[in-house]
Coordinates of C-alpha atoms and ligand atoms in Angstrom, one line a residue:
M1 CA 23.0 -133.6 -54.4
P2 CA 24.6 -135.1 -51.3
I3 CA 23.4 -133.6 -48.0
G4 CA 26.0 -131.1 -46.6
T5 CA 26.8 -130.3 -42.9
T6 CA 25.0 -126.9 -43.0
A7 CA 22.0 -128.6 -44.3
Y8 CA 22.1 -131.1 -41.4
K9 CA 22.1 -128.2 -39.0
F10 CA 19.2 -126.6 -40.7
M11 CA 17.4 -129.8 -40.7
S12 CA 17.8 -130.5 -37.0
Q13 CA 16.5 -127.0 -36.3
V14 CA 13.5 -127.5 -38.5
I15 CA 12.9 -130.9 -37.0
L16 CA 12.9 -129.3 -33.5
A17 CA 10.6 -126.5 -34.7
F18 CA 8.1 -129.0 -36.2
I19 CA 8.5 -131.7 -33.6
S20 CA 5.5 -130.6 -31.4
L21 CA 3.3 -130.2 -34.4
C22 CA 4.4 -133.6 -35.7
F23 CA 3.8 -135.0 -32.3
F24 CA 0.2 -133.8 -32.1
A25 CA -0.6 -134.4 -35.7
C26 CA 1.1 -137.7 -36.3
T27 CA 0.4 -139.4 -33.1
E28 CA -3.1 -138.1 -32.8
Q29 CA -4.6 -141.0 -34.7
L30 CA -2.6 -143.4 -32.6
E31 CA -3.6 -141.8 -29.3
Q32 CA -7.3 -141.7 -30.2
T33 CA -7.4 -145.2 -31.5
Q34 CA -6.9 -147.9 -28.9
K35 CA -7.8 -151.5 -29.1
A36 CA -9.6 -152.1 -32.4
A37 CA -12.3 -154.6 -32.7
R38 CA -11.1 -157.6 -34.7
I39 CA -14.2 -159.4 -35.6
T40 CA -14.2 -162.6 -37.5
D41 CA -17.8 -163.1 -38.6
T42 CA -17.6 -166.6 -39.8
A43 CA -15.3 -169.2 -41.2
T44 CA -12.9 -168.6 -44.0
E45 CA -14.3 -170.9 -46.8
M46 CA -15.5 -168.1 -49.0
Q47 CA -12.1 -166.4 -48.9
A48 CA -13.3 -162.8 -49.0
A49 CA -12.0 -160.4 -46.5
V50 CA -11.8 -156.7 -45.6
A51 CA -9.4 -155.1 -43.2
M52 CA -10.5 -151.5 -42.6
P53 CA -9.6 -148.6 -40.4
D54 CA -13.1 -148.3 -38.9
S55 CA -16.3 -150.3 -38.6
Y56 CA -18.4 -148.2 -41.0
S57 CA -16.0 -148.8 -43.9
A58 CA -15.6 -152.5 -43.0
D59 CA -19.4 -153.0 -43.0
V60 CA -20.0 -151.1 -46.2
A61 CA -17.1 -152.9 -48.0
K62 CA -18.5 -156.3 -46.9
E63 CA -22.0 -155.3 -48.1
I64 CA -20.6 -154.4 -51.5
L65 CA -18.7 -157.7 -51.8
Q66 CA -21.8 -159.6 -50.7
K67 CA -24.0 -158.1 -53.3
G68 CA -21.6 -159.3 -56.0
G69 CA -19.2 -156.4 -56.2
N70 CA -15.5 -157.0 -56.7
A71 CA -12.5 -155.9 -54.5
V72 CA -12.2 -152.6 -56.4
D73 CA -16.0 -151.8 -56.0
A74 CA -15.6 -152.4 -52.3
A75 CA -12.5 -150.3 -52.1
I76 CA -14.2 -147.3 -53.8
A77 CA -17.2 -147.5 -51.5
A78 CA -14.9 -147.7 -48.5
Q79 CA -12.8 -144.7 -49.6
F80 CA -16.0 -142.5 -49.8
V81 CA -17.2 -143.8 -46.4
L82 CA -13.9 -142.9 -44.8
A83 CA -14.3 -139.4 -46.2
V84 CA -17.2 -139.1 -43.8
T85 CA -16.4 -141.3 -40.8
L86 CA -12.6 -140.9 -40.6
P87 CA -12.1 -137.2 -41.0
E88 CA -8.5 -137.3 -39.7
A89 CA -7.4 -139.2 -42.9
G90 CA -10.2 -140.4 -45.0
N91 CA -10.9 -137.9 -47.6
I92 CA -12.1 -136.4 -50.9
G93 CA -9.7 -133.5 -50.3
G94 CA -6.6 -135.5 -50.5
G95 CA -5.1 -138.3 -52.5
G96 CA -3.5 -141.7 -52.4
F97 CA -2.5 -144.8 -54.2
M98 CA -4.5 -147.9 -55.0
L99 CA -2.7 -151.1 -55.9
V100 CA -5.0 -153.5 -57.8
Y101 CA -4.6 -157.2 -58.7
K102 CA -7.6 -158.3 -60.7
D103 CA -8.1 -161.2 -63.1
K104 CA -4.4 -161.9 -62.6
K105 CA -3.5 -158.4 -64.0
T106 CA -1.9 -155.6 -62.1
D107 CA -2.7 -151.9 -61.9
F108 CA -1.6 -149.0 -59.8
I109 CA -3.9 -146.0 -59.6
D110 CA -1.9 -142.9 -58.7
Y111 CA -4.3 -140.3 -57.3
R112 CA -1.7 -138.4 -55.5
E113 CA -2.2 -134.6 -55.1
Q114 CA -0.1 -132.3 -57.2
A115 CA 1.3 -128.8 -56.8
P116 CA -1.0 -126.0 -58.0
L117 CA -0.1 -124.3 -61.3
S118 CA 1.1 -121.2 -59.4
A119 CA 3.3 -123.1 -56.9
H120 CA 7.0 -122.5 -57.2
R121 CA 10.2 -124.0 -55.7
D122 CA 10.7 -121.4 -53.0
M123 CA 7.1 -120.8 -52.0
Y124 CA 7.7 -121.7 -48.4
L125 CA 10.9 -119.7 -47.9
D126 CA 11.1 -116.3 -46.2
E127 CA 13.2 -113.4 -47.5
N128 CA 16.3 -114.9 -45.8
G129 CA 15.8 -118.2 -47.6
D130 CA 14.6 -120.0 -44.4
V131 CA 11.6 -122.3 -44.3
I132 CA 8.5 -120.5 -42.9
P133 CA 7.3 -122.8 -40.1
Y134 CA 3.9 -124.5 -40.5
Q135 CA 3.1 -122.9 -43.8
S136 CA 3.2 -126.1 -45.7
V137 CA 1.4 -127.9 -42.9
I138 CA -1.5 -125.9 -41.6
G139 CA -3.7 -123.4 -43.5
I140 CA -4.8 -122.6 -47.0
L141 CA -1.3 -122.7 -48.6
A142 CA -0.6 -126.2 -47.5
S143 CA -2.8 -128.0 -50.0
G144 CA -2.0 -129.7 -53.2
V145 CA -4.8 -130.3 -55.9
P146 CA -6.9 -133.2 -54.5
G147 CA -6.8 -136.4 -56.5
T148 CA -9.1 -138.8 -54.6
V149 CA -12.3 -138.4 -56.7
A150 CA -10.4 -138.7 -60.0
G151 CA -8.6 -141.8 -58.6
M152 CA -11.8 -143.5 -57.6
W153 CA -13.4 -142.7 -60.9
L154 CA -10.5 -144.1 -62.9
A155 CA -10.5 -147.2 -60.7
H156 CA -14.2 -147.6 -61.3
E157 CA -13.9 -147.1 -65.1
K158 CA -11.1 -149.6 -65.4
H159 CA -12.1 -152.2 -62.9
G160 CA -15.5 -151.6 -61.4
S161 CA -18.5 -153.9 -61.9
L162 CA -21.3 -152.2 -59.9
P163 CA -22.9 -148.9 -60.8
W164 CA -20.9 -145.8 -59.5
K165 CA -24.0 -144.5 -57.7
E166 CA -24.2 -147.6 -55.5
L167 CA -20.6 -147.1 -54.4
V168 CA -21.0 -143.5 -53.4
Q169 CA -24.5 -143.8 -51.8
P170 CA -23.4 -145.4 -48.5
A171 CA -21.2 -142.3 -47.9
V172 CA -24.0 -139.9 -48.8
N173 CA -26.2 -141.7 -46.2
L174 CA -23.6 -141.5 -43.5
A175 CA -23.0 -137.8 -44.2
E176 CA -26.7 -136.9 -44.5
Q177 CA -28.2 -139.0 -41.7
G178 CA -25.1 -138.8 -39.6
F179 CA -23.0 -141.5 -37.9
K180 CA -22.4 -142.3 -34.3
V181 CA -19.0 -140.8 -33.3
H182 CA -16.5 -143.1 -31.7
P183 CA -15.3 -141.7 -28.4
K184 CA -11.7 -141.9 -29.6
L185 CA -12.6 -139.8 -32.7
A186 CA -14.4 -137.3 -30.5
G187 CA -11.4 -137.1 -28.1
S188 CA -9.0 -136.6 -31.1
I189 CA -11.1 -133.8 -32.5
E190 CA -11.3 -132.1 -29.1
R191 CA -7.5 -132.2 -28.7
H192 CA -6.9 -131.1 -32.3
I193 CA -9.1 -128.0 -31.7
A194 CA -7.3 -127.2 -28.4
R195 CA -3.9 -127.4 -30.1
L196 CA -5.0 -125.2 -33.1
E197 CA -6.3 -122.7 -30.6
K198 CA -3.1 -122.8 -28.5
R199 CA -1.1 -121.8 -31.5
S200 CA -3.7 -119.4 -32.8
F201 CA -3.9 -120.9 -36.2
E202 CA -6.7 -119.2 -38.1
V203 CA -8.4 -122.1 -39.6
N204 CA -12.1 -123.1 -39.7
F205 CA -11.7 -126.7 -38.5
K206 CA -13.6 -126.0 -35.2
D207 CA -16.6 -124.6 -37.0
Y208 CA -17.1 -127.9 -38.8
F209 CA -16.0 -130.5 -36.3
A210 CA -16.7 -129.2 -32.8
A211 CA -20.2 -130.7 -33.0
A212 CA -18.8 -134.3 -33.3
K213 CA -19.4 -135.5 -29.7
A214 CA -18.7 -139.0 -28.3
N215 CA -21.5 -141.5 -29.0
E216 CA -23.7 -138.8 -30.6
V217 CA -24.9 -138.7 -34.2
F218 CA -22.8 -136.3 -36.3
Q219 CA -24.2 -135.0 -39.6
Q220 CA -22.2 -133.3 -42.4
L221 CA -24.8 -131.8 -44.7
E222 CA -22.5 -129.7 -46.9
L223 CA -20.4 -132.8 -47.4
A224 CA -23.5 -134.8 -48.2
D225 CA -24.4 -132.4 -50.9
T226 CA -20.9 -132.6 -52.4
L227 CA -21.0 -136.4 -52.3
K228 CA -24.4 -136.3 -54.0
R229 CA -22.8 -134.3 -56.9
I230 CA -20.0 -136.8 -57.1
R231 CA -22.6 -139.6 -57.0
D232 CA -24.6 -138.1 -59.8
Q233 CA -21.9 -136.6 -62.0
G234 CA -18.9 -138.9 -61.3
R235 CA -15.6 -137.1 -61.4
D236 CA -17.1 -134.0 -63.0
G237 CA -19.1 -133.6 -59.8
F238 CA -15.9 -132.6 -58.1
Y239 CA -13.6 -131.2 -60.8
K240 CA -16.2 -129.2 -62.7
G241 CA -19.5 -127.4 -62.1
Q242 CA -20.7 -126.4 -58.6
T243 CA -18.1 -128.2 -56.5
A244 CA -15.2 -126.8 -58.5
K245 CA -16.7 -123.3 -58.3
I246 CA -17.1 -123.6 -54.5
I247 CA -13.5 -124.8 -54.1
S248 CA -12.0 -122.1 -56.4
D249 CA -14.1 -119.3 -55.0
F250 CA -13.1 -120.3 -51.5
M251 CA -9.5 -120.5 -52.5
R252 CA -9.6 -117.0 -54.0
Q253 CA -11.3 -115.6 -50.9
E254 CA -8.7 -117.1 -48.6
N255 CA -5.7 -116.4 -50.8
G256 CA -5.1 -120.0 -51.6
L257 CA -3.6 -121.4 -54.8
V258 CA -6.0 -124.0 -56.2
T259 CA -7.9 -122.6 -59.2
E260 CA -10.6 -123.9 -61.6
K261 CA -7.8 -124.6 -64.1
D262 CA -5.9 -126.7 -61.5
L263 CA -9.0 -128.8 -60.9
L264 CA -9.9 -129.2 -64.5
S265 CA -6.4 -130.3 -65.4
Y266 CA -6.0 -132.8 -62.6
E267 CA -5.6 -136.4 -63.8
A268 CA -5.3 -139.6 -61.9
K269 CA -2.8 -141.9 -63.6
S270 CA -2.6 -145.6 -64.1
R271 CA 1.0 -146.7 -63.6
T272 CA 2.7 -150.0 -63.8
P273 CA 3.3 -151.3 -60.2
L274 CA 6.8 -152.2 -59.2
S275 CA 7.3 -155.9 -59.3
A276 CA 10.4 -157.7 -58.0
K277 CA 11.2 -161.3 -57.3
W278 CA 12.0 -161.9 -53.6
R279 CA 12.6 -165.5 -52.6
E280 CA 9.8 -167.7 -54.2
Y281 CA 7.5 -164.7 -54.2
Q282 CA 6.6 -161.7 -56.4
L283 CA 6.5 -158.4 -54.6
L284 CA 4.0 -156.1 -56.1
T285 CA 4.3 -152.6 -54.7
S286 CA 4.1 -148.9 -55.3
P287 CA 6.2 -147.1 -58.0
P288 CA 7.2 -143.4 -57.9
P289 CA 5.9 -140.9 -56.9
S290 CA 5.9 -143.3 -54.0
S291 CA 9.3 -143.9 -52.5
G292 CA 8.0 -146.9 -50.6
G293 CA 8.1 -149.6 -53.2
I294 CA 11.7 -149.0 -54.1
A295 CA 12.5 -148.8 -50.3
I296 CA 10.8 -152.0 -49.3
I297 CA 12.4 -153.9 -52.2
Q298 CA 15.8 -152.6 -51.2
W299 CA 15.1 -153.4 -47.6
L300 CA 14.0 -157.0 -48.2
K301 CA 16.6 -157.8 -50.7
M302 CA 19.5 -156.4 -48.6
Y303 CA 18.1 -158.4 -45.6
D304 CA 18.4 -161.6 -47.6
I305 CA 21.9 -160.7 -48.9
L306 CA 23.1 -160.0 -45.3
T307 CA 21.5 -163.0 -43.7
R308 CA 21.9 -165.6 -46.4
D309 CA 24.8 -167.5 -44.9
Q310 CA 23.7 -167.3 -41.2
Q311 CA 21.1 -168.7 -38.9
K312 CA 17.8 -167.0 -39.0
L313 CA 17.8 -163.9 -36.7
T314 CA 15.5 -163.9 -33.7
H315 CA 12.5 -161.7 -34.3
N316 CA 12.9 -158.3 -32.6
S317 CA 16.3 -159.1 -31.2
A318 CA 19.0 -156.4 -31.0
A319 CA 20.8 -158.0 -34.0
Y320 CA 17.6 -157.9 -36.0
L321 CA 16.8 -154.2 -35.2
H322 CA 20.4 -153.2 -35.8
L323 CA 20.7 -154.9 -39.1
L324 CA 17.4 -153.4 -40.4
A325 CA 18.4 -150.0 -39.1
E326 CA 21.7 -150.2 -41.0
I327 CA 19.8 -151.1 -44.2
G328 CA 17.4 -148.2 -43.5
K329 CA 20.3 -145.7 -43.4
R330 CA 21.1 -146.6 -47.0
V331 CA 17.5 -146.8 -48.2
F332 CA 16.8 -143.3 -46.9
A333 CA 20.0 -141.8 -48.3
D334 CA 18.9 -143.0 -51.8
R335 CA 15.3 -141.8 -51.2
A336 CA 16.5 -138.2 -50.4
E337 CA 18.7 -138.1 -53.5
Y338 CA 17.0 -139.9 -56.4
L339 CA 13.3 -140.1 -55.7
G340 CA 10.6 -137.7 -57.0
D341 CA 7.7 -137.5 -59.4
P342 CA 8.7 -139.7 -62.4
D343 CA 6.9 -137.3 -64.8
F344 CA 9.4 -134.6 -63.8
V345 CA 12.6 -136.4 -62.8
E346 CA 14.2 -139.6 -64.1
V347 CA 14.1 -142.0 -61.2
P348 CA 16.7 -144.8 -61.7
V349 CA 14.3 -147.5 -60.5
A350 CA 16.0 -150.5 -62.1
S351 CA 19.4 -149.5 -60.8
L352 CA 18.2 -148.9 -57.3
I353 CA 16.7 -152.4 -56.9
A354 CA 19.3 -154.3 -58.9
D355 CA 20.8 -157.3 -57.0
K356 CA 24.3 -156.2 -57.9
Y357 CA 23.8 -152.7 -56.6
L358 CA 22.2 -153.9 -53.4
T359 CA 25.0 -156.5 -52.8
M360 CA 27.5 -153.6 -53.2
R361 CA 25.4 -151.4 -50.9
S362 CA 25.3 -154.1 -48.2
Q363 CA 29.1 -154.5 -48.0
T364 CA 29.7 -151.7 -45.6
I365 CA 27.2 -153.0 -43.0
L366 CA 28.7 -154.4 -39.9
K367 CA 26.9 -156.6 -37.4
D368 CA 28.1 -154.9 -34.3
K369 CA 28.7 -151.3 -35.2
I370 CA 26.6 -148.4 -36.3
S371 CA 27.7 -146.7 -39.6
V372 CA 28.5 -143.1 -39.3
T373 CA 25.4 -141.2 -40.5
E374 CA 27.2 -138.4 -42.3
L375 CA 29.2 -140.9 -44.3
I376 CA 26.1 -142.6 -45.7
K377 CA 25.6 -141.1 -49.1
P378 CA 23.3 -142.0 -52.0
G379 CA 24.8 -145.1 -53.5
L380 CA 24.4 -144.8 -57.3
K381 CA 27.6 -143.5 -58.7
E382 CA 26.6 -143.0 -62.2
S383 CA 24.3 -140.7 -62.3
E384 CA 1.7 -139.0 -39.1
E385 CA -2.4 -139.1 -40.7
T386 CA -3.1 -141.4 -43.5
T387 CA -5.1 -144.5 -43.6
H388 CA -4.8 -147.8 -45.3
F389 CA -7.2 -150.7 -46.1
S390 CA -7.0 -154.1 -47.8
V391 CA -9.7 -156.0 -49.6
M392 CA -9.8 -159.4 -51.2
D393 CA -12.9 -160.8 -52.9
K394 CA -14.0 -164.4 -53.3
W395 CA -12.4 -164.5 -56.8
G396 CA -8.9 -163.8 -55.4
N397 CA -8.8 -160.2 -56.7
A398 CA -7.3 -157.8 -54.2
V399 CA -6.9 -154.1 -53.5
S400 CA -4.3 -152.5 -51.3
N401 CA -5.2 -148.8 -50.8
T402 CA -3.5 -146.1 -48.9
T403 CA -5.0 -142.6 -48.8
T404 CA -4.2 -139.4 -47.0
I405 CA -4.6 -135.7 -46.4
N406 CA -1.1 -135.9 -44.8
L407 CA -1.2 -135.0 -41.1
G408 CA -4.2 -135.5 -38.9
Y409 CA -7.1 -133.5 -40.4
G410 CA -4.8 -132.2 -43.2
S411 CA -4.4 -128.5 -43.4
S412 CA -7.3 -128.1 -40.8
V413 CA -9.1 -126.0 -43.5
V414 CA -12.6 -127.1 -44.6
V415 CA -13.8 -125.9 -48.0
E416 CA -16.8 -123.7 -46.9
G417 CA -19.9 -124.7 -48.8
A418 CA -18.5 -128.1 -49.8
G419 CA -17.8 -129.4 -46.3
F420 CA -14.6 -131.4 -46.8
L421 CA -11.1 -131.0 -45.3
L422 CA -8.2 -130.0 -47.6
N423 CA -4.9 -131.8 -47.5
D424 CA -1.5 -130.4 -46.3
E425 CA 0.4 -132.5 -48.8
M426 CA 2.7 -129.7 -50.0
D427 CA 4.8 -130.5 -47.0
D428 CA 5.9 -133.7 -48.7
F429 CA 7.9 -131.7 -51.2
S430 CA 11.4 -130.7 -50.2
A431 CA 10.8 -127.0 -49.3
K432 CA 14.6 -126.5 -49.3
P433 CA 17.4 -129.0 -50.1
G434 CA 18.4 -130.9 -47.0
V435 CA 15.8 -129.3 -44.7
A436 CA 13.6 -132.0 -43.2
N437 CA 9.8 -132.0 -43.5
V438 CA 7.5 -133.0 -40.6
F439 CA 8.5 -136.6 -41.0
G440 CA 12.2 -135.8 -40.9
A441 CA 12.6 -136.6 -44.6
V442 CA 15.0 -134.6 -46.5
G443 CA 15.3 -134.2 -50.3
G444 CA 16.8 -132.2 -53.0
Q445 CA 16.2 -131.3 -56.6
A446 CA 14.3 -134.5 -57.4
N447 CA 11.6 -133.5 -55.0
E448 CA 11.6 -129.7 -55.3
I449 CA 8.3 -127.9 -55.9
Q450 CA 7.2 -127.4 -59.5
P451 CA 3.7 -126.7 -60.9
K452 CA 1.7 -129.8 -61.5
K453 CA 4.4 -132.0 -59.9
R454 CA 3.4 -134.7 -57.5
M455 CA 5.2 -134.6 -54.1
L456 CA 7.2 -137.7 -53.1
S457 CA 5.3 -140.1 -50.9
S458 CA 6.0 -142.9 -48.5
M459 CA 2.7 -144.5 -49.0
T460 CA 3.3 -148.1 -50.0
P461 CA 0.3 -150.2 -50.7
S462 CA 1.7 -153.6 -51.5
M463 CA 1.0 -157.2 -52.1
V464 CA 3.0 -160.4 -52.2
L465 CA 2.1 -163.0 -54.9
K466 CA 3.1 -166.6 -55.3
D467 CA 2.4 -168.5 -58.5
G468 CA 0.0 -165.8 -59.6
E469 CA -2.1 -165.9 -56.4
V470 CA -2.1 -163.1 -53.8
V471 CA -0.8 -164.4 -50.5
F472 CA -0.5 -161.1 -48.6
V473 CA -2.0 -157.6 -48.9
T474 CA -0.4 -155.0 -46.7
G475 CA -0.1 -151.3 -46.0
S476 CA -0.1 -148.6 -43.3
P477 CA -0.2 -144.9 -42.6
G478 CA 2.6 -143.2 -40.7
G479 CA 4.6 -140.9 -43.1
T480 CA 8.1 -142.3 -43.6
T481 CA 7.5 -145.0 -41.0
I482 CA 5.0 -146.6 -43.5
I483 CA 8.0 -148.1 -45.3
S484 CA 9.1 -149.9 -42.2
S485 CA 5.6 -151.0 -41.3
V486 CA 5.2 -152.6 -44.7
Y487 CA 8.6 -154.4 -45.1
L488 CA 8.4 -155.6 -41.4
S489 CA 4.9 -156.9 -42.0
I490 CA 6.2 -158.9 -45.0
L491 CA 9.0 -160.3 -42.9
N492 CA 6.5 -161.1 -40.1
A493 CA 4.3 -162.9 -42.6
L494 CA 6.8 -164.7 -44.7
E495 CA 10.1 -165.0 -42.7
F496 CA 8.4 -165.6 -39.3
S497 CA 5.2 -167.2 -40.5
M498 CA 2.9 -165.2 -38.2
S499 CA -0.9 -165.0 -38.2
A500 CA -2.5 -161.8 -39.4
E501 CA -3.2 -160.7 -35.9
N502 CA 0.5 -161.1 -34.9
I503 CA 1.7 -159.5 -38.1
V504 CA -0.1 -156.3 -37.3
N505 CA 0.4 -156.3 -33.5
K506 CA 4.0 -157.4 -32.9
P507 CA 6.0 -154.3 -31.9
R508 CA 7.7 -152.6 -34.8
F509 CA 10.6 -150.2 -35.2
H510 CA 11.9 -147.7 -37.7
H511 CA 15.2 -146.0 -38.7
Q512 CA 15.5 -143.5 -41.5
L513 CA 19.1 -142.2 -41.5
L514 CA 18.1 -138.9 -39.9
P515 CA 17.7 -138.0 -37.1
K516 CA 21.1 -139.6 -36.6
D517 CA 21.1 -143.1 -35.1
V518 CA 17.6 -142.8 -33.7
I519 CA 15.5 -145.9 -33.7
R520 CA 11.8 -145.3 -33.1
Y521 CA 10.0 -148.3 -31.6
H522 CA 6.7 -149.6 -30.3
D523 CA 6.1 -150.7 -26.7
G524 CA 6.8 -154.3 -26.3
I525 CA 10.3 -154.6 -27.6
D526 CA 12.3 -156.4 -24.9
P527 CA 14.0 -153.9 -22.5
A528 CA 17.2 -155.9 -22.7
V529 CA 17.2 -155.3 -26.5
I530 CA 16.7 -151.6 -26.0
S531 CA 19.7 -151.4 -23.6
E532 CA 21.9 -153.4 -25.9
L533 CA 21.1 -151.1 -28.8
E534 CA 21.7 -148.0 -26.5
Q535 CA 25.0 -149.4 -25.6
M536 CA 25.9 -149.7 -29.3
G537 CA 25.2 -146.0 -29.6
Y538 CA 21.6 -145.8 -30.8
T539 CA 19.1 -143.4 -29.3
M540 CA 15.9 -145.3 -28.7
S541 CA 12.7 -143.4 -29.1
N542 CA 9.5 -145.0 -27.9
R543 CA 6.7 -143.6 -30.0
R544 CA 4.1 -145.7 -31.8
F545 CA 3.5 -145.4 -35.5
G546 CA 1.2 -146.9 -38.2
D547 CA -2.1 -148.6 -38.3
M548 CA -1.9 -151.8 -40.3
H549 CA -4.8 -153.6 -42.0
V550 CA -3.6 -156.8 -43.7
I551 CA -5.0 -159.9 -45.4
L552 CA -3.1 -163.1 -45.5
N553 CA -4.0 -165.9 -47.9
K554 CA -1.8 -168.8 -47.1
D555 CA -2.2 -172.6 -47.1
G556 CA -5.7 -172.4 -48.3
K557 CA -6.8 -170.1 -45.5
V558 CA -7.8 -166.4 -45.5
D559 CA -6.8 -164.5 -42.4
A560 CA -7.2 -160.8 -41.8
A561 CA -6.4 -158.3 -39.0
S562 CA -6.5 -154.7 -38.1
E563 CA -4.0 -153.3 -35.6
A564 CA -5.3 -153.5 -32.1
N565 CA -4.1 -150.0 -31.3
G566 CA -6.5 -148.5 -33.9
R567 CA -10.2 -148.4 -34.3
G568 CA -10.2 -150.8 -37.3
K569 CA -12.2 -153.8 -38.1
S570 CA -11.5 -156.9 -40.2
I571 CA -14.0 -159.4 -41.4
I572 CA -13.5 -162.7 -43.1
F573 CA -16.6 -164.1 -44.7
Ligands
DON601 O1 2.5 -139.5 -48.6 C1 3.1 -139.5 -47.6 O2 4.2 -140.1 -47.5 C2 2.6 -138.8 -46.4 N1 1.8 -137.7 -46.8 C3 1.8 -139.7 -45.6 C4 1.2 -139.1 -44.3 C5 0.9 -140.1 -43.3 O3 1.1 -141.3 -43.4 C6 0.5 -139.5 -42.0 N2 0.0 -140.6 -41.1 N3 0.2 -140.8 -40.0

């Protein structure tokens, strides 16, 4: 359904209503993570690398690779470590996507959360049909059924080489013995508590996290016990038995929706990754229920169609930003209309990434004029906290994994007795057609709430291959801005031949159709470019997004980097 004018009004109101929450939740990770350590331990001959959002996950992933584990083993171990040391996004109470390239074969593990069985389309609307602020974002009703443990188990069963217990044990140790809290994490937790209190949200976040003080050891004993059950019983240690009982009892007591039946019936799914030819490369990326794979393929192909017969654009020039913003308008109009869980709606993937369609779609883009937002419709006629990491082992296998509980610290609700934070992923559904979620994304029927449906995501773990070898592993958090971070990183790597460090640190920008003509950008874009774009009619919004961790494997050299703004760590060894 095309988005109507009334819907636009609704949407702007909701964006305003959510803006402060979005600000504190989405930028939180970015505020609290300044200047990551990029550590290159040794030379690059062995060609193994990890690029992780914190030092604990980087060190554990490296250890797993060094004791003979493959990239998937390292990724699973890192995922569990992050559930302990990166509470704002690492999780066992959320979900994500893992893109795997192993033994020259591809796989995509979809461990996205799904709507509980008792969820329904209008569950976040009041009696007047208006969206109830915050209900899909903070508190017990915001959570989808978690997918992480099922996802890691499936990845292990299909691709793992080391025993499961060895992959979960490092996380158990960090939860049980505690870990030293980074001052940025402590600051972030403190600010999150203050904001929850200011708005009088009745959630138990503070009871669990107030004790995490800068440079002090922080233990999470309930979480350690939950992780032990997962270590000893595999996926059943979460979806059955004691953990499942703790979760469902807690949900009943708090009037939440997730039941034993929801947990028992959750399944991680192995899907075929999206694959598209782009220049001499093969793009390997995320299929629905991610919107990101389709989006980055559209973005990169339209970029080539529009620049084919001209000189290469200067990186981060006004012409470059404008062109990519224009493409973004069209990408996000399609996203809002066509994309949703492929098990519930037919997503016209092939049509959306067809060269012919994208050539037609590019025709209305002008080099010196902004298209009128309201006139950009879906094109087919016929019919801010997440975390990312990248791993490459010495055999050339790679994993690109993005995982989330949605906003920073998810719903801010900890399962009492099990010690982990629950996601607030239900906000990624379209609560009402045309009404924006916290990321300003709108949607319609394709992404409406239905029991067991997976909410549309922007998470886009991706890789680029050449002649069957992985040349680039990329991904980022950042809600809808993930898509921009990912396609821009691919252009940085392959159009502008940058080093890994430059790929992640060069200022980025994002436009997503709505809010109208707004380009969000990082510090560091030339002020003259900003004024030129403002003169064209853009509103320029200086707000950081993303936290990239990439691995580049080009010209016989492995290079890896974590964004300097975060608290990540990359190691090549
Ligand atoms: O799946 C999605 O698109 C969102 N839940 C991701 C949230 C996110 O990246 C927040 N990070 N800053």
